[in-house]
């Protein structure tokens, strides 16, 4: 027999979670905006550093480049904490908050976890039902592994509060749950706000539901919320509690947004219903622009302050692959005509946003087939791509659910109209590599279609929580899994090296503003001195500000030197450009002279050709002259010979009887 620890009022770690949520670390809003709007720069730095140590532990991320002042300063501050325990970081986080904002507890009291009373649990080898305040806790039920072996929860594994009974990793467990369970269902909406899981609507035996239940994850207790309709707000209009299924439930600030979904009498366009967690009232959000057509089975993903809606199936059972964005700051719809090849029309797929820039779409189905393709949309360039998947690519499926923990995207359930998917798979969104985390055997709810999957935190560990689904029967059981995957991106204020092309959330967007000083490098161990030696926080903050101002002056001096160097480089560049201009002019002049010489050379070549022709003609005339001279000489010789003959004979030769020559 063991006795649980008694808690009077809210204690740790719940007090830390409430304080973290109060200052903006619950993931519903940007922690940057919340911190810098509520606290001074130095206080914001202290809260950020202690939150990182309490929620993640020792800083084990790579050191950013020194020229990334903001990221390097945050890393240096966190790294100074060393191996300080998570409990000590939680205590100091709350201490600083109470010093800066003494009334925070009363303002956040509506969202604080209720105290837990003493509970007796019988630690036998066979875990029996536990009765507390008239409610019966069922036996802890581990799921059979694929090889058929049972992983039993031993006595030493049983812890009283919440999901503390789940100590094994990478194994789906059905923990003890008390209270009024919701009706079995699938295609419902699910969301977590401050360690409370909200379940809304869904489908049971073909009937649409409109009820709203909450599971307190710290005490493992179900309760039903009797919601009302509010028509008094100016920003929204009255809402009818219309039963629906295939919708999406998104946490936003201290509200839940219910988007789209199938209904018995569908409207023409998508309506956004708002549930106020403080007043427990529903209303219809007033939006601007042209909303998308009514649909169900779509994906709705929160990216910064925008909702990205893709695909689904309209009231006429037409499959869609259109893309719409709802800006939650202006409440304006915008239809996006993205470049590239989009995914084929589909519904019941899974979607996730990585680093608030890349929208991943996996799986889904049409009327005839299921898919296991992966598509990525760059939300900055608005361009689709279909990257190559690595590792153990999952089978085709639809109706699955997914949730992200840092860069890891966990996919659970779904099916292909023949059987449910028994593997829980993980996609590393940095490397796009798939791996199988675990498998289940038989018809268990985590191998269902239309189940929900959310992530919460217990004692600093991430916990995946699955509810409902349909696998031949409707389910209303809760299963949890503690993944062994450790994320390096759990906090949105940590920028990933991939951010050269990614719009990661920065703690300070403009390093030239005053907020830069709170994150500049070289804090010289002031944070460590505070948390390890318990010095007075006011004095520490003053010392820290002094150090940061000195560092700021040094950086500004370095910046001035760099500016002078840049000015000198600009002058040198101007001189080089002037010299280059002169050389270009000289080159043009030389090119002109060369063109003139080429023309002259051409003329000379023509004259040479003409002279060659003349020389050839002179040679012909010379030959003719020589021939005539020879003819003339021959004629003269013949005439001379005849004259000689006449002179030697003549009359006297005749008289003398000399015969003439023959």
XYZ file of C-alpha atoms in Angstrom:
662
model
C 0.000 0.000 0.000
C 1.387 3.426 -0.939
C 0.247 6.922 -0.118
C 0.308 9.654 -2.743
C 1.862 13.016 -1.953
C -0.705 15.455 -0.594
C -0.961 18.769 -2.394
C -2.511 21.847 -0.815
C -2.905 24.505 -3.472
C -1.057 24.388 -6.782
C 2.479 23.050 -6.433
C 5.341 22.177 -8.735
C 5.484 21.319 -11.532
C 1.901 22.506 -12.134
C 2.720 25.920 -10.706
C 5.586 26.271 -13.177
C 3.386 25.194 -16.104
C 0.768 27.747 -15.108
C 3.418 30.451 -14.769
C 4.973 29.524 -18.121
C 1.582 29.637 -19.787
C 0.853 32.989 -18.176
C 3.965 34.606 -19.668
C 3.325 33.072 -23.100
C 5.133 29.715 -23.265
C 2.022 27.596 -23.838
C 2.409 27.601 -27.629
C -0.888 29.417 -28.268
C 0.803 32.758 -28.902
C 4.261 33.956 -29.750
C 6.380 33.917 -26.548
C 8.416 36.775 -28.012
C 5.457 39.128 -28.141
C 4.190 38.079 -24.721
C 7.552 38.389 -22.947
C 8.602 41.697 -24.451
C 5.174 43.214 -23.856
C 4.989 42.224 -20.169
C 8.582 42.449 -18.940
C 11.810 44.344 -19.355
C 14.449 42.990 -21.692
C 16.640 41.605 -18.892
C 13.702 39.892 -17.186
C 12.580 38.412 -20.481
C 16.065 36.962 -20.971
C 16.046 35.382 -17.504
C 12.597 33.864 -17.994
C 13.487 32.523 -21.414
C 16.715 30.898 -20.195
C 15.133 29.298 -17.138
C 12.188 28.029 -19.187
C 14.551 26.315 -21.605
C 16.433 24.660 -18.745
C 13.233 23.566 -16.990
C 11.404 22.212 -20.046
C 14.274 20.804 -22.128
C 17.250 20.488 -19.805
C 20.904 21.110 -20.490
C 21.641 23.058 -23.665
C 22.742 20.476 -26.226
C 22.087 22.293 -29.478
C 24.998 23.339 -31.721
C 26.460 26.762 -31.115
C 25.143 29.208 -33.752
C 27.453 31.363 -35.812
C 28.849 34.327 -33.914
C 27.535 36.770 -36.501
C 23.999 35.670 -35.638
C 23.975 37.857 -32.560
C 20.475 37.038 -31.345
C 20.730 33.269 -31.688
C 24.272 33.104 -30.329
C 23.339 35.184 -27.293
C 20.341 32.991 -26.471
C 22.492 29.904 -26.821
C 25.222 31.373 -24.589
C 22.718 32.319 -21.872
C 21.158 28.861 -21.862
C 24.502 27.076 -22.031
C 25.678 28.889 -18.893
C 23.119 27.000 -16.818
C 25.014 23.741 -17.240
C 23.474 20.742 -15.460
C 21.147 22.699 -13.190
C 18.136 20.590 -12.263
C 14.765 21.110 -13.883
C 13.127 21.571 -10.476
C 15.476 24.390 -9.509
C 14.906 26.105 -12.853
C 11.139 25.864 -12.333
C 11.402 27.357 -8.841
C 13.542 30.285 -9.993
C 11.275 30.892 -13.001
C 8.252 31.266 -10.700
C 10.276 33.359 -8.223
C 11.237 35.917 -10.864
C 7.672 36.060 -12.157
C 6.327 36.686 -8.658
C 8.839 39.485 -8.122
C 7.981 41.153 -11.407
C 4.241 40.490 -11.383
C 2.993 39.661 -7.866
C -0.626 39.326 -9.005
C -0.023 36.828 -11.783
C -1.466 33.913 -9.810
C -4.882 35.510 -9.361
C -5.059 36.580 -13.001
C -4.169 33.079 -14.184
C -6.306 31.260 -11.625
C -8.999 30.368 -14.147
C -6.513 28.162 -15.972
C -4.649 26.637 -13.007
C -4.837 22.923 -12.376
C -7.008 22.021 -9.366
C -5.345 20.492 -6.277
C -5.015 16.723 -6.094
C -6.050 14.843 -2.951
C -4.442 11.814 -1.364
C -5.070 8.560 -3.175
C -4.369 5.017 -2.023
C -3.152 2.529 -4.572
C -2.626 -1.164 -4.007
C 0.642 -2.211 -5.652
C -0.011 -5.819 -6.500
C 1.292 -7.639 -9.481
C -2.229 -7.371 -10.817
C -3.289 -3.725 -10.789
C -6.796 -3.470 -9.434
C -9.329 -0.696 -9.688
C -8.726 2.300 -7.443
C -11.628 4.197 -5.904
C -11.263 7.917 -5.311
C -14.162 10.161 -4.300
C -16.610 7.632 -5.615
C -14.922 7.303 -9.031
C -13.387 4.053 -10.154
C -9.976 3.993 -11.885
C -9.659 1.158 -14.378
C -6.668 -1.134 -14.474
C -3.606 0.081 -16.380
C -3.613 -1.723 -19.744
C -0.452 -2.003 -21.822
C -0.893 -2.815 -25.513
C 0.502 -6.027 -26.904
C 3.599 -5.605 -28.978
C 3.666 -6.917 -32.489
C 5.337 -10.129 -31.382
C 2.472 -10.784 -28.987
C 4.413 -10.224 -25.740
C 2.937 -8.152 -22.933
C 4.871 -5.289 -21.349
C 3.419 -5.334 -17.841
C 3.599 -2.281 -15.632
C 5.539 -3.269 -12.514
C 5.031 -1.895 -9.003
C 7.985 0.441 -9.299
C 6.538 1.894 -12.499
C 3.282 3.035 -10.894
C 3.184 6.702 -9.931
C 0.042 8.286 -8.579
C -0.434 11.554 -10.440
C -1.589 11.895 -14.030
C 0.390 9.936 -16.573
C 3.144 9.145 -14.115
C 2.123 5.483 -14.369
C 3.564 5.514 -17.894
C 7.292 5.069 -17.458
C 8.158 2.965 -20.497
C 9.032 4.761 -23.700
C 7.812 4.144 -27.243
C 4.947 1.962 -26.044
C 1.217 2.746 -26.131
C -0.365 2.424 -22.685
C -3.948 2.827 -21.500
C -3.603 4.664 -18.160
C -6.209 4.734 -15.400
C -8.884 7.370 -16.174
C -11.728 8.428 -13.899
C -14.842 10.543 -14.360
C -17.608 10.508 -16.948
C -16.183 9.248 -20.231
C -17.346 10.800 -23.506
C -19.463 8.689 -25.811
C -17.423 6.529 -28.209
C -16.765 8.400 -31.488
C -14.451 9.174 -34.363
C -13.765 12.201 -36.637
C -13.994 14.455 -33.578
C -11.987 17.555 -32.745
C -9.248 17.513 -30.089
C -6.957 20.169 -28.625
C -4.772 20.667 -25.549
C -4.685 23.884 -23.537
C -2.785 24.039 -20.237
C -2.597 20.271 -19.685
C -6.270 19.819 -20.433
C -7.511 17.802 -23.406
C -10.740 19.047 -24.978
C -12.880 16.729 -27.140
C -15.649 18.196 -29.280
C -18.202 16.621 -31.616
C -17.580 13.625 -33.819
C -19.528 10.748 -35.310
C -21.195 7.894 -33.395
C -23.222 5.290 -35.277
C -23.783 7.747 -38.122
C -24.998 10.499 -35.805
C -23.154 13.793 -35.484
C -22.339 14.977 -31.927
C -21.995 18.461 -30.469
C -20.924 17.748 -26.884
C -17.728 19.051 -25.282
C -15.620 17.095 -22.782
C -12.373 17.902 -21.013
C -9.756 15.476 -19.686
C -7.532 16.910 -16.962
C -4.211 15.340 -17.903
C -2.692 16.036 -14.490
C -5.386 14.102 -12.589
C -6.595 11.804 -15.410
C -10.214 12.837 -14.865
C -12.949 13.324 -17.455
C -15.669 15.924 -17.066
C -18.346 17.316 -19.347
C -18.584 21.039 -20.062
C -22.078 22.463 -20.192
C -21.465 24.971 -22.943
C -23.628 28.021 -23.553
C -24.225 30.303 -26.506
C -22.966 33.867 -26.179
C -24.309 36.689 -28.329
C -22.941 39.614 -26.326
C -19.503 39.962 -27.924
C -18.990 42.485 -30.683
C -16.428 40.476 -32.600
C -18.618 37.454 -33.090
C -22.223 36.509 -33.661
C -24.451 33.967 -31.905
C -23.644 30.355 -32.658
C -25.935 27.374 -32.776
C -24.478 24.207 -31.290
C -24.718 22.302 -34.556
C -23.585 18.660 -34.350
C -20.630 18.063 -36.654
C -17.834 15.642 -37.514
C -14.666 15.862 -39.579
C -13.950 19.346 -38.233
C -10.722 20.759 -36.785
C -10.248 22.066 -33.240
C -7.433 24.610 -32.879
C -6.294 26.290 -29.616
C -5.881 30.055 -29.959
C -5.113 32.314 -27.012
C -7.632 31.268 -24.326
C -10.123 29.939 -26.862
C -10.837 26.943 -29.044
C -11.566 27.428 -32.744
C -13.811 24.833 -34.412
C -13.357 25.042 -38.191
C -15.481 23.418 -40.923
C -16.837 19.867 -40.574
C -19.722 17.812 -41.924
C -23.194 18.675 -40.622
C -26.707 17.435 -41.309
C -27.700 20.734 -42.953
C -24.395 22.146 -44.246
C -23.926 25.854 -44.837
C -22.581 27.169 -48.120
C -19.263 28.330 -46.707
C -16.980 27.379 -43.828
C -17.909 28.825 -40.450
C -15.463 29.289 -37.583
C -16.978 28.655 -34.149
C -15.239 30.042 -31.058
C -15.389 28.506 -27.593
C -14.248 30.765 -24.744
C -12.601 28.601 -22.086
C -13.219 31.137 -19.330
C -16.882 31.841 -20.005
C -17.631 28.347 -21.472
C -19.608 29.943 -24.309
C -19.785 29.349 -28.048
C -19.968 32.098 -30.660
C -19.374 32.414 -34.399
C -16.228 34.243 -35.424
C -16.801 37.248 -37.685
C -14.462 37.024 -40.663
C -13.845 39.069 -43.792
C -13.199 38.136 -47.393
C -14.589 35.123 -49.201
C -14.445 31.981 -47.011
C -13.881 28.504 -48.514
C -16.831 26.315 -49.398
C -18.199 24.105 -46.628
C -16.319 20.825 -46.196
C -15.136 18.084 -43.835
C -12.004 15.943 -43.628
C -9.807 18.931 -44.380
C -6.554 19.785 -42.617
C -6.263 22.981 -40.593
C -2.796 23.915 -39.396
C -1.693 26.872 -37.303
C 1.337 28.656 -38.783
C 2.247 31.685 -36.727
C -0.909 33.792 -36.640
C -2.543 32.152 -39.658
C -4.651 29.067 -40.209
C -3.727 27.103 -43.352
C -6.631 25.035 -44.705
C -6.147 22.395 -47.393
C -8.391 19.877 -49.146
C -11.319 17.956 -47.728
C -14.668 16.865 -49.128
C -17.594 19.228 -49.666
C -21.282 18.571 -49.006
C -21.674 17.046 -52.495
C -18.862 14.549 -51.785
C -16.549 16.367 -54.188
C -12.906 16.005 -53.209
C -10.920 19.232 -52.956
C -7.292 20.301 -53.097
C -7.693 24.054 -52.755
C -5.646 26.155 -50.360
C -6.956 28.923 -48.091
C -5.442 31.014 -45.297
C -7.260 32.781 -42.461
C -5.236 35.580 -40.870
C -6.171 35.496 -37.180
C -4.981 39.061 -36.641
C -7.187 40.605 -39.326
C -9.729 37.726 -39.487
C -9.476 37.841 -43.285
C -9.751 34.899 -45.669
C -7.392 34.589 -48.623
C -7.446 31.911 -51.327
C -3.940 30.951 -52.430
C -3.027 29.982 -55.972
C 0.297 28.326 -55.225
C 2.893 27.491 -57.851
C 4.023 23.960 -58.568
C 1.970 20.790 -58.603
C -0.385 20.513 -55.608
C -1.444 17.206 -54.024
C -4.321 15.481 -55.778
C -7.809 16.145 -54.333
C -8.188 14.256 -51.050
C -9.617 14.214 -47.549
C -8.718 12.683 -44.171
C -5.020 13.414 -44.657
C -2.530 14.718 -42.080
C -0.784 18.093 -42.141
C 1.967 19.721 -40.103
C 3.962 22.941 -40.256
C 7.733 22.846 -39.692
C 9.624 25.962 -38.586
C 6.487 27.999 -39.347
C 7.365 27.903 -43.034
C 6.970 24.435 -44.537
C 3.512 22.835 -44.678
C 3.723 19.035 -44.979
C 0.793 17.006 -46.366
C 0.888 13.232 -45.969
C -1.532 10.541 -47.115
C -5.292 10.878 -47.282
C -7.765 9.244 -49.573
C -10.074 9.671 -52.542
C -13.263 7.743 -53.227
C -11.292 4.809 -54.637
C -7.778 4.816 -53.190
C -5.519 5.900 -50.345
C -2.170 7.685 -50.614
C 1.210 7.628 -48.920
C 2.735 10.539 -50.822
C 4.369 13.536 -49.154
C 3.944 17.090 -50.408
C 5.563 20.248 -49.050
C 4.336 23.838 -49.471
C 6.767 26.692 -48.880
C 4.594 29.280 -47.129
C 6.993 32.077 -48.091
C 7.240 31.408 -51.821
C 3.849 29.648 -51.976
C 5.237 26.830 -54.117
C 4.404 23.117 -53.911
C 7.054 20.413 -54.148
C 7.114 16.638 -53.743
C 10.459 15.759 -52.165
C 11.959 12.308 -52.055
C 11.058 10.351 -48.917
C 13.762 8.357 -47.164
C 13.715 5.500 -44.690
C 10.751 3.167 -44.059
C 8.002 4.888 -46.042
C 4.589 4.146 -44.441
C 1.810 2.305 -46.232
C -0.987 4.251 -47.859
C -3.584 5.410 -45.348
C -6.394 7.855 -44.628
C -8.050 8.927 -41.399
C -4.753 8.989 -39.527
C -3.682 11.625 -37.004
C -0.397 13.424 -36.520
C 1.362 15.722 -34.090
C 4.781 17.381 -34.085
C 7.411 17.471 -31.363
C 10.172 19.732 -32.622
C 11.334 18.385 -35.965
C 9.674 14.984 -35.451
C 6.208 14.364 -36.906
C 4.418 11.411 -35.277
C 1.735 9.677 -37.388
C -0.728 7.288 -35.710
C -3.612 5.164 -36.974
C -5.513 5.458 -40.221
C -6.315 2.692 -42.656
C -6.754 1.725 -46.304
C -10.388 0.494 -46.224
C -9.064 -3.030 -45.611
C -7.278 -2.810 -42.283
C -6.073 -0.286 -39.766
C -2.473 0.880 -39.720
C -0.783 -0.716 -36.732
C 2.526 1.165 -36.952
C 3.245 4.454 -35.248
C 5.665 6.159 -37.612
C 7.875 9.221 -37.289
C 9.026 11.624 -39.998
C 12.096 13.738 -39.307
C 11.093 16.905 -41.118
C 14.694 18.086 -41.389
C 15.900 15.022 -43.306
C 12.502 13.754 -44.576
C 13.381 10.314 -43.214
C 10.689 7.911 -41.975
C 11.106 5.399 -39.167
C 8.753 3.063 -37.291
C 8.466 3.949 -33.617
C 6.313 1.011 -32.479
C 3.573 -1.363 -33.610
C 0.412 -2.664 -31.966
C -1.445 -5.931 -32.376
C -5.145 -6.540 -32.826
C -8.057 -4.139 -32.950
C -6.831 -1.475 -30.578
C -7.940 2.161 -30.854
C -4.535 3.444 -31.958
C -4.969 1.349 -35.117
C -8.252 3.106 -35.905
C -9.440 5.642 -38.426
C -10.662 9.049 -37.341
C -8.824 9.048 -34.007
C -7.280 12.189 -32.504
C -3.692 12.748 -31.413
C -2.311 15.598 -29.286
C 0.901 16.253 -27.363
C 1.209 17.404 -23.786
C 3.977 17.520 -21.185
C 4.330 15.712 -17.877
C 7.300 16.308 -15.589
C 9.250 17.800 -18.454
C 8.594 14.866 -20.809
C 6.492 14.966 -23.956
C 3.478 12.671 -23.917
C 1.383 11.713 -26.951
C -2.300 11.281 -26.138
C -4.703 9.412 -28.434
C -8.485 9.285 -28.096
C -11.349 7.591 -29.929
C -11.412 6.226 -33.453
C -13.246 3.541 -35.411
C -11.825 0.083 -36.201
C -15.006 -1.942 -36.583
C -16.363 -0.418 -33.411
C -16.432 3.085 -31.978
C -13.884 3.790 -29.222
C -13.681 6.234 -26.341
C -10.447 5.054 -24.735
C -7.365 7.136 -23.972
C -3.896 5.832 -24.831
C -0.618 7.571 -24.122
C 2.947 7.151 -25.334
C 6.168 8.729 -24.129
C 8.462 9.000 -27.143
C 12.175 8.469 -26.704
C 12.816 10.956 -29.501
C 14.405 14.061 -28.032
C 13.661 17.208 -29.934
C 16.168 19.948 -30.513
C 13.402 22.329 -31.509
C 10.874 22.102 -28.691
C 10.873 25.850 -28.138
C 9.822 28.048 -30.988
C 12.292 30.727 -29.925
C 15.233 28.507 -30.952
C 16.175 29.104 -34.567
C 17.233 26.125 -36.648
C 20.279 26.338 -38.984
C 17.806 25.679 -41.791
C 16.597 29.255 -41.309
C 18.620 30.603 -44.261
C 15.449 29.770 -46.160
C 13.091 29.480 -43.232
C 11.196 32.091 -41.254
C 11.877 30.721 -37.753
C 10.494 32.633 -34.778
C 13.094 35.082 -33.472
C 13.157 36.424 -29.990
C 14.029 39.843 -31.446
C 13.323 40.573 -35.076
C 15.470 43.709 -35.386
C 18.949 43.451 -33.823
C 19.366 47.230 -34.085
C 16.584 47.883 -31.580
C 16.988 48.021 -27.803
C 15.814 44.426 -27.441
C 19.088 43.322 -29.002
C 20.982 44.118 -25.842
C 19.222 41.446 -23.818
C 20.560 38.684 -26.036
C 24.045 39.817 -26.951
C 26.883 37.386 -26.512
C 29.137 37.056 -23.520
C 26.893 37.141 -20.466
C 29.986 36.079 -18.487
C 28.200 33.526 -16.366
C 25.686 35.902 -14.758
C 22.754 33.553 -15.288
C 24.725 30.646 -13.881
C 25.753 32.712 -10.892
C 22.120 33.507 -10.233
C 20.731 30.000 -10.386
C 23.644 28.297 -8.656
C 24.450 30.743 -5.862
C 20.969 32.204 -5.252
C 22.187 35.794 -5.309
C 19.647 38.525 -5.178
C 17.799 38.639 -8.503
C 17.547 42.435 -8.550
C 21.293 42.824 -8.177
C 21.873 40.166 -10.804
C 19.618 41.895 -13.286
C 21.449 45.180 -12.660
C 24.810 43.454 -13.163
C 23.502 41.690 -16.224
C 22.281 44.953 -17.716
C 25.702 46.513 -17.051
C 27.454 43.630 -18.759
C 25.082 43.714 -21.686
C 25.480 47.481 -22.082
C 29.258 47.082 -22.098
C 28.931 44.353 -24.688
C 26.599 46.590 -26.669
C 29.138 49.432 -26.618
C 31.841 47.041 -27.747
C 29.677 45.734 -30.550
C 28.771 49.267 -31.612
C 32.480 50.147 -31.674
C 33.159 47.087 -33.814
C 30.243 48.054 -36.009
C 31.711 51.554 -36.464
C 35.040 50.041 -37.502
C 33.286 47.780 -39.936
C 31.416 50.762 -41.359
C 34.722 52.649 -41.854
C 36.182 49.598 -43.513
C 33.112 49.336 -45.712
C 33.465 53.032 -46.633
C 37.114 52.502 -47.610
C 36.134 49.480 -49.681
C 33.483 51.569 -51.415
C 36.122 54.225 -52.273
C 38.482 51.573 -53.591
C 35.653 50.145 -55.612
C 34.858 53.572 -57.053
C 38.521 54.033 -58.083
C 38.604 50.618 -59.692
C 35.383 51.383 -61.534
C 36.831 54.741 -62.769
C 39.994 53.007 -63.943
C 37.930 50.368 -65.614
C 35.970 53.090 -67.412
C 39.207 54.686 -68.718
C 40.484 51.323 -69.891
C 37.201 50.691 -71.630
C 37.492 54.002 -73.491
C 41.095 53.220 -74.474
C 40.013 49.815 -75.668
C 37.335 51.402 -77.831
C 39.932 53.762 -79.335
C 42.314 50.904 -80.103
C 39.463 48.987 -81.661
C 38.741 52.016 -83.928
C 42.382 52.264 -85.015
C 42.486 48.576 -85.676
C 39.409 48.859 -87.874
C 41.086 51.678 -89.907
C 44.261 49.617 -90.377
C 42.181 46.654 -91.458
C 40.523 48.844 -94.137
C 43.905 50.137 -95.352
C 45.264 46.621 -95.498
C 42.322 45.552 -97.603
C 42.996 48.396 -100.092
C 46.654 47.415 -100.350
C 45.682 43.843 -101.052
C 43.456 45.065 -103.918
C 46.308 47.160 -105.401
C 48.702 44.236 -105.123
C 46.226 42.061 -107.010
C 45.927 44.699 -109.765
C 49.721 45.039 -110.082
C 50.002 41.267 -110.330
C 47.593 41.298 -113.251
C 49.609 44.079 -114.917
C 52.884 42.163 -114.465
C 51.304 39.135 -116.043
C 50.235 41.240 -119.075
C 53.755 42.710 -119.400
C 55.246 39.215 -119.510
C 52.905 38.282 -122.387
C 53.874 41.438 -124.339
C 57.543 40.726 -123.788
C 57.144 37.263 -125.234
C 55.357 38.675 -128.295
C 58.133 41.276 -128.716
C 60.799 38.600 -128.610
C 58.902 36.601 -131.244
C 58.631 39.642 -133.511
C 62.316 40.377 -133.018
C 63.167 36.841 -134.035
C 60.919 37.110 -137.082
C 62.498 40.457 -137.967
C 65.990 38.993 -137.649
C 65.044 36.071 -139.827
C 63.609 38.380 -142.481
C 66.688 40.579 -142.459
C 68.920 37.551 -142.768
C 66.934 36.233 -145.726
C 67.104 39.582 -147.467
C 70.860 39.807 -146.913
C 71.415 36.356 -148.337
C 69.428 37.160 -151.462
C 71.360 40.303 -151.982
C 74.641 38.486 -151.717
C 73.569 35.943 -154.277
C 72.678 38.608 -156.725
C 75.989 40.372 -156.301
C 78.310 37.384 -156.881
C 76.923 36.108 -160.264
C 75.045 38.572 -162.170
C 75.558 39.266 -165.956
C 79.188 38.682 -165.930
C 78.756 35.263 -164.593
C 76.391 34.458 -167.361
C 78.781 35.683 -169.945
C 81.576 33.729 -168.455
C 79.491 30.637 -168.617
C 79.255 30.175 -164.922
C 76.088 28.282 -164.093
C 73.739 29.753 -161.574
C 73.503 28.109 -158.203
C 70.970 25.424 -157.914
